[in-house]
Every structure is written in structure tokens, then in C-alpha cells.
Amino acid sequence: MESSGINAERVTEEDIKKNEYDAVIEVCGVGSVVSLGLSLLKPGGVIVLVGCVTPDTKLDITGDQVIRKCATLMGVHNYEQEDLIEAVQFLTRTPYQEQ
């Protein structure tokens, strides 16, 4: 899998219309990123929430958005910085294979 290099400040309407990402990994703790990530997912894609751990993090999404995408939301908690570094390195060196 390779990173697209896309970042929330540079997402265009064209990016959103493509719906081309299998997974979106949120690590910043900003709830609005989840809504944006959901719009970028392919149907059946996965959103992994890592940074949204504060009690006041609001996710601006609806059930309709999740259901129509057949999306999976997954939360990850209790990891250390080394775990995240290892995961990113794994994704960088592991080629994506269509299944």
C-alpha cells in the first residue's frame, strides 16, 4: 500500500468524487477529518480512528454517510509512539495487492 500524500488542506472536489481510498487513518485528533475521510473512501472502506481520544471530540458524520458507503469505523487505543512508527513503516514497505 502506498500513501497518496493527500492532506486535508489540499483535498479538491475532484478527489472526493473519485472515492478511491480503501482506508483512511486519522491520527490528528480532529473530528472533521473523519467526515472528510469518509467522503474519500471507496464503498466498503475502513476508517481507523487513532487520535480522536479526547472526551470532547465531535465527529460530524451521520449514520447515512456510513451506511451508504458500507464503511467500517475502527478505533485504536493504548498504543505507544513506536507502534505507530512501526505501522507506518510496514505500510510503506508492503506493496498493496488487489484482492
JSON list of C-alpha atoms in Angstrom, two decimals:
[
{"chain": "A", "resi": 1, "resn": "MET", "atom": "CA", "xyz": [0.00, 0.00, 0.00]},
{"chain": "A", "resi": 2, "resn": "GLU", "atom": "CA", "xyz": [1.37, 3.40, -0.79]},
{"chain": "A", "resi": 3, "resn": "SER", "atom": "CA", "xyz": [0.41, 6.72, 0.66]},
{"chain": "A", "resi": 4, "resn": "SER", "atom": "CA", "xyz": [-1.29, 9.13, -1.69]},
{"chain": "A", "resi": 5, "resn": "GLY", "atom": "CA", "xyz": [0.28, 12.14, 0.00]},
{"chain": "A", "resi": 6, "resn": "ILE", "atom": "CA", "xyz": [-3.16, 13.75, 0.21]},
{"chain": "A", "resi": 7, "resn": "ASN", "atom": "CA", "xyz": [-3.73, 16.12, 3.09]},
{"chain": "A", "resi": 8, "resn": "ALA", "atom": "CA", "xyz": [-6.91, 17.74, 4.36]},
{"chain": "A", "resi": 9, "resn": "GLU", "atom": "CA", "xyz": [-5.86, 21.21, 3.30]},
{"chain": "A", "resi": 10, "resn": "ARG", "atom": "CA", "xyz": [-5.35, 20.16, -0.32]},
{"chain": "A", "resi": 11, "resn": "VAL", "atom": "CA", "xyz": [-8.37, 17.93, -0.95]},
{"chain": "A", "resi": 12, "resn": "THR", "atom": "CA", "xyz": [-10.29, 19.03, -4.02]},
{"chain": "A", "resi": 13, "resn": "GLU", "atom": "CA", "xyz": [-13.84, 18.28, -5.06]},
{"chain": "A", "resi": 14, "resn": "GLU", "atom": "CA", "xyz": [-12.32, 16.06, -7.76]},
{"chain": "A", "resi": 15, "resn": "ASP", "atom": "CA", "xyz": [-10.55, 13.99, -5.07]},
{"chain": "A", "resi": 16, "resn": "ILE", "atom": "CA", "xyz": [-13.85, 13.48, -3.26]},
{"chain": "A", "resi": 17, "resn": "LYS", "atom": "CA", "xyz": [-15.67, 12.41, -6.42]},
{"chain": "A", "resi": 18, "resn": "LYS", "atom": "CA", "xyz": [-13.05, 9.71, -7.11]},
{"chain": "A", "resi": 19, "resn": "ASN", "atom": "CA", "xyz": [-13.89, 7.72, -3.94]},
{"chain": "A", "resi": 20, "resn": "GLU", "atom": "CA", "xyz": [-10.64, 5.83, -4.40]},
{"chain": "A", "resi": 21, "resn": "TYR", "atom": "CA", "xyz": [-9.24, 5.06, -0.97]},
{"chain": "A", "resi": 22, "resn": "ASP", "atom": "CA", "xyz": [-9.58, 1.68, 0.75]},
{"chain": "A", "resi": 23, "resn": "ALA", "atom": "CA", "xyz": [-8.61, 3.08, 4.15]},
{"chain": "A", "resi": 24, "resn": "VAL", "atom": "CA", "xyz": [-8.29, 6.40, 5.93]},
{"chain": "A", "resi": 25, "resn": "ILE", "atom": "CA", "xyz": [-6.25, 6.58, 9.13]},
{"chain": "A", "resi": 26, "resn": "GLU", "atom": "CA", "xyz": [-6.94, 9.54, 11.40]},
{"chain": "A", "resi": 27, "resn": "VAL", "atom": "CA", "xyz": [-4.06, 10.30, 13.77]},
{"chain": "A", "resi": 28, "resn": "CYS", "atom": "CA", "xyz": [-4.51, 14.03, 14.42]},
{"chain": "A", "resi": 29, "resn": "GLY", "atom": "CA", "xyz": [-7.41, 14.18, 16.87]},
{"chain": "A", "resi": 30, "resn": "VAL", "atom": "CA", "xyz": [-9.51, 16.49, 14.68]},
{"chain": "A", "resi": 31, "resn": "GLY", "atom": "CA", "xyz": [-13.06, 15.21, 14.27]},
{"chain": "A", "resi": 32, "resn": "SER", "atom": "CA", "xyz": [-13.70, 16.98, 10.95]},
{"chain": "A", "resi": 33, "resn": "VAL", "atom": "CA", "xyz": [-11.03, 14.79, 9.36]},
{"chain": "A", "resi": 34, "resn": "VAL", "atom": "CA", "xyz": [-13.30, 11.78, 9.86]},
{"chain": "A", "resi": 35, "resn": "SER", "atom": "CA", "xyz": [-16.09, 13.29, 7.74]},
{"chain": "A", "resi": 36, "resn": "LEU", "atom": "CA", "xyz": [-13.59, 14.23, 5.04]},
{"chain": "A", "resi": 37, "resn": "GLY", "atom": "CA", "xyz": [-12.04, 10.75, 5.18]},
{"chain": "A", "resi": 38, "resn": "LEU", "atom": "CA", "xyz": [-15.44, 9.13, 4.83]},
{"chain": "A", "resi": 39, "resn": "SER", "atom": "CA", "xyz": [-16.08, 11.14, 1.67]},
{"chain": "A", "resi": 40, "resn": "LEU", "atom": "CA", "xyz": [-12.80, 9.86, 0.19]},
{"chain": "A", "resi": 41, "resn": "LEU", "atom": "CA", "xyz": [-13.45, 6.15, 0.87]},
{"chain": "A", "resi": 42, "resn": "LYS", "atom": "CA", "xyz": [-14.34, 3.54, -1.68]},
{"chain": "A", "resi": 43, "resn": "PRO", "atom": "CA", "xyz": [-17.53, 1.68, -0.82]},
{"chain": "A", "resi": 44, "resn": "GLY", "atom": "CA", "xyz": [-16.60, -0.93, 1.80]},
{"chain": "A", "resi": 45, "resn": "GLY", "atom": "CA", "xyz": [-13.62, 1.08, 3.02]},
{"chain": "A", "resi": 46, "resn": "VAL", "atom": "CA", "xyz": [-12.30, 1.40, 6.57]},
{"chain": "A", "resi": 47, "resn": "ILE", "atom": "CA", "xyz": [-11.72, 4.47, 8.71]},
{"chain": "A", "resi": 48, "resn": "VAL", "atom": "CA", "xyz": [-9.30, 3.91, 11.59]},
{"chain": "A", "resi": 49, "resn": "LEU", "atom": "CA", "xyz": [-9.56, 6.43, 14.43]},
{"chain": "A", "resi": 50, "resn": "VAL", "atom": "CA", "xyz": [-6.36, 6.77, 16.42]},
{"chain": "A", "resi": 51, "resn": "GLY", "atom": "CA", "xyz": [-6.05, 10.39, 17.54]},
{"chain": "A", "resi": 52, "resn": "CYS", "atom": "CA", "xyz": [-9.66, 11.22, 18.49]},
{"chain": "A", "resi": 53, "resn": "VAL", "atom": "CA", "xyz": [-9.24, 10.19, 22.12]},
{"chain": "A", "resi": 54, "resn": "THR", "atom": "CA", "xyz": [-10.38, 13.30, 23.99]},
{"chain": "A", "resi": 55, "resn": "PRO", "atom": "CA", "xyz": [-13.89, 13.21, 25.51]},
{"chain": "A", "resi": 56, "resn": "ASP", "atom": "CA", "xyz": [-14.99, 16.32, 23.60]},
{"chain": "A", "resi": 57, "resn": "THR", "atom": "CA", "xyz": [-14.01, 15.14, 20.10]},
{"chain": "A", "resi": 58, "resn": "LYS", "atom": "CA", "xyz": [-17.12, 15.55, 17.95]},
{"chain": "A", "resi": 59, "resn": "LEU", "atom": "CA", "xyz": [-17.49, 13.54, 14.76]},
{"chain": "A", "resi": 60, "resn": "ASP", "atom": "CA", "xyz": [-19.58, 15.39, 12.19]},
{"chain": "A", "resi": 61, "resn": "ILE", "atom": "CA", "xyz": [-20.92, 12.32, 10.39]},
{"chain": "A", "resi": 62, "resn": "THR", "atom": "CA", "xyz": [-24.33, 10.73, 10.02]},
{"chain": "A", "resi": 63, "resn": "GLY", "atom": "CA", "xyz": [-25.38, 7.11, 10.05]},
{"chain": "A", "resi": 64, "resn": "ASP", "atom": "CA", "xyz": [-26.50, 7.61, 6.46]},
{"chain": "A", "resi": 65, "resn": "GLN", "atom": "CA", "xyz": [-22.94, 8.52, 5.38]},
{"chain": "A", "resi": 66, "resn": "VAL", "atom": "CA", "xyz": [-21.52, 5.39, 6.99]},
{"chain": "A", "resi": 67, "resn": "ILE", "atom": "CA", "xyz": [-24.24, 3.01, 5.78]},
{"chain": "A", "resi": 68, "resn": "ARG", "atom": "CA", "xyz": [-24.30, 4.21, 2.16]},
{"chain": "A", "resi": 69, "resn": "LYS", "atom": "CA", "xyz": [-20.52, 3.71, 1.97]},
{"chain": "A", "resi": 70, "resn": "CYS", "atom": "CA", "xyz": [-20.76, 0.32, 3.73]},
{"chain": "A", "resi": 71, "resn": "ALA", "atom": "CA", "xyz": [-17.87, 1.75, 5.74]},
{"chain": "A", "resi": 72, "resn": "THR", "atom": "CA", "xyz": [-16.24, 0.26, 8.80]},
{"chain": "A", "resi": 73, "resn": "LEU", "atom": "CA", "xyz": [-15.19, 2.59, 11.63]},
{"chain": "A", "resi": 74, "resn": "MET", "atom": "CA", "xyz": [-12.48, 1.17, 13.87]},
{"chain": "A", "resi": 75, "resn": "GLY", "atom": "CA", "xyz": [-10.94, 2.73, 16.94]},
{"chain": "A", "resi": 76, "resn": "VAL", "atom": "CA", "xyz": [-7.43, 2.00, 18.17]},
{"chain": "A", "resi": 77, "resn": "HIS", "atom": "CA", "xyz": [-6.30, 2.87, 21.70]},
{"chain": "A", "resi": 78, "resn": "ASN", "atom": "CA", "xyz": [-3.42, 2.22, 24.09]},
{"chain": "A", "resi": 79, "resn": "TYR", "atom": "CA", "xyz": [-0.54, 2.21, 21.68]},
{"chain": "A", "resi": 80, "resn": "GLU", "atom": "CA", "xyz": [2.86, 3.83, 22.01]},
{"chain": "A", "resi": 81, "resn": "GLN", "atom": "CA", "xyz": [4.65, 6.10, 19.54]},
{"chain": "A", "resi": 82, "resn": "GLU", "atom": "CA", "xyz": [6.89, 3.21, 18.46]},
{"chain": "A", "resi": 83, "resn": "ASP", "atom": "CA", "xyz": [3.77, 1.22, 17.47]},
{"chain": "A", "resi": 84, "resn": "LEU", "atom": "CA", "xyz": [2.60, 3.98, 15.15]},
{"chain": "A", "resi": 85, "resn": "ILE", "atom": "CA", "xyz": [6.08, 4.37, 13.64]},
{"chain": "A", "resi": 86, "resn": "GLU", "atom": "CA", "xyz": [6.28, 0.61, 13.04]},
{"chain": "A", "resi": 87, "resn": "ALA", "atom": "CA", "xyz": [2.81, 0.58, 11.44]},
{"chain": "A", "resi": 88, "resn": "VAL", "atom": "CA", "xyz": [3.68, 3.42, 9.04]},
{"chain": "A", "resi": 89, "resn": "GLN", "atom": "CA", "xyz": [6.96, 1.72, 8.12]},
{"chain": "A", "resi": 90, "resn": "PHE", "atom": "CA", "xyz": [5.09, -1.53, 7.46]},
{"chain": "A", "resi": 91, "resn": "LEU", "atom": "CA", "xyz": [2.62, 0.24, 5.16]},
{"chain": "A", "resi": 92, "resn": "THR", "atom": "CA", "xyz": [5.47, 1.99, 3.36]},
{"chain": "A", "resi": 93, "resn": "ARG", "atom": "CA", "xyz": [7.38, -1.20, 2.58]},
{"chain": "A", "resi": 94, "resn": "THR", "atom": "CA", "xyz": [4.43, -3.50, 1.91]},
{"chain": "A", "resi": 95, "resn": "PRO", "atom": "CA", "xyz": [3.13, -3.40, -1.64]},
{"chain": "A", "resi": 96, "resn": "TYR", "atom": "CA", "xyz": [-0.65, -3.23, -1.98]},
{"chain": "A", "resi": 97, "resn": "GLN", "atom": "CA", "xyz": [-2.17, -6.18, -3.79]},
{"chain": "A", "resi": 98, "resn": "GLU", "atom": "CA", "xyz": [-5.69, -6.09, -5.20]},
{"chain": "A", "resi": 99, "resn": "GLN", "atom": "CA", "xyz": [-7.78, -8.90, -3.74]}
]
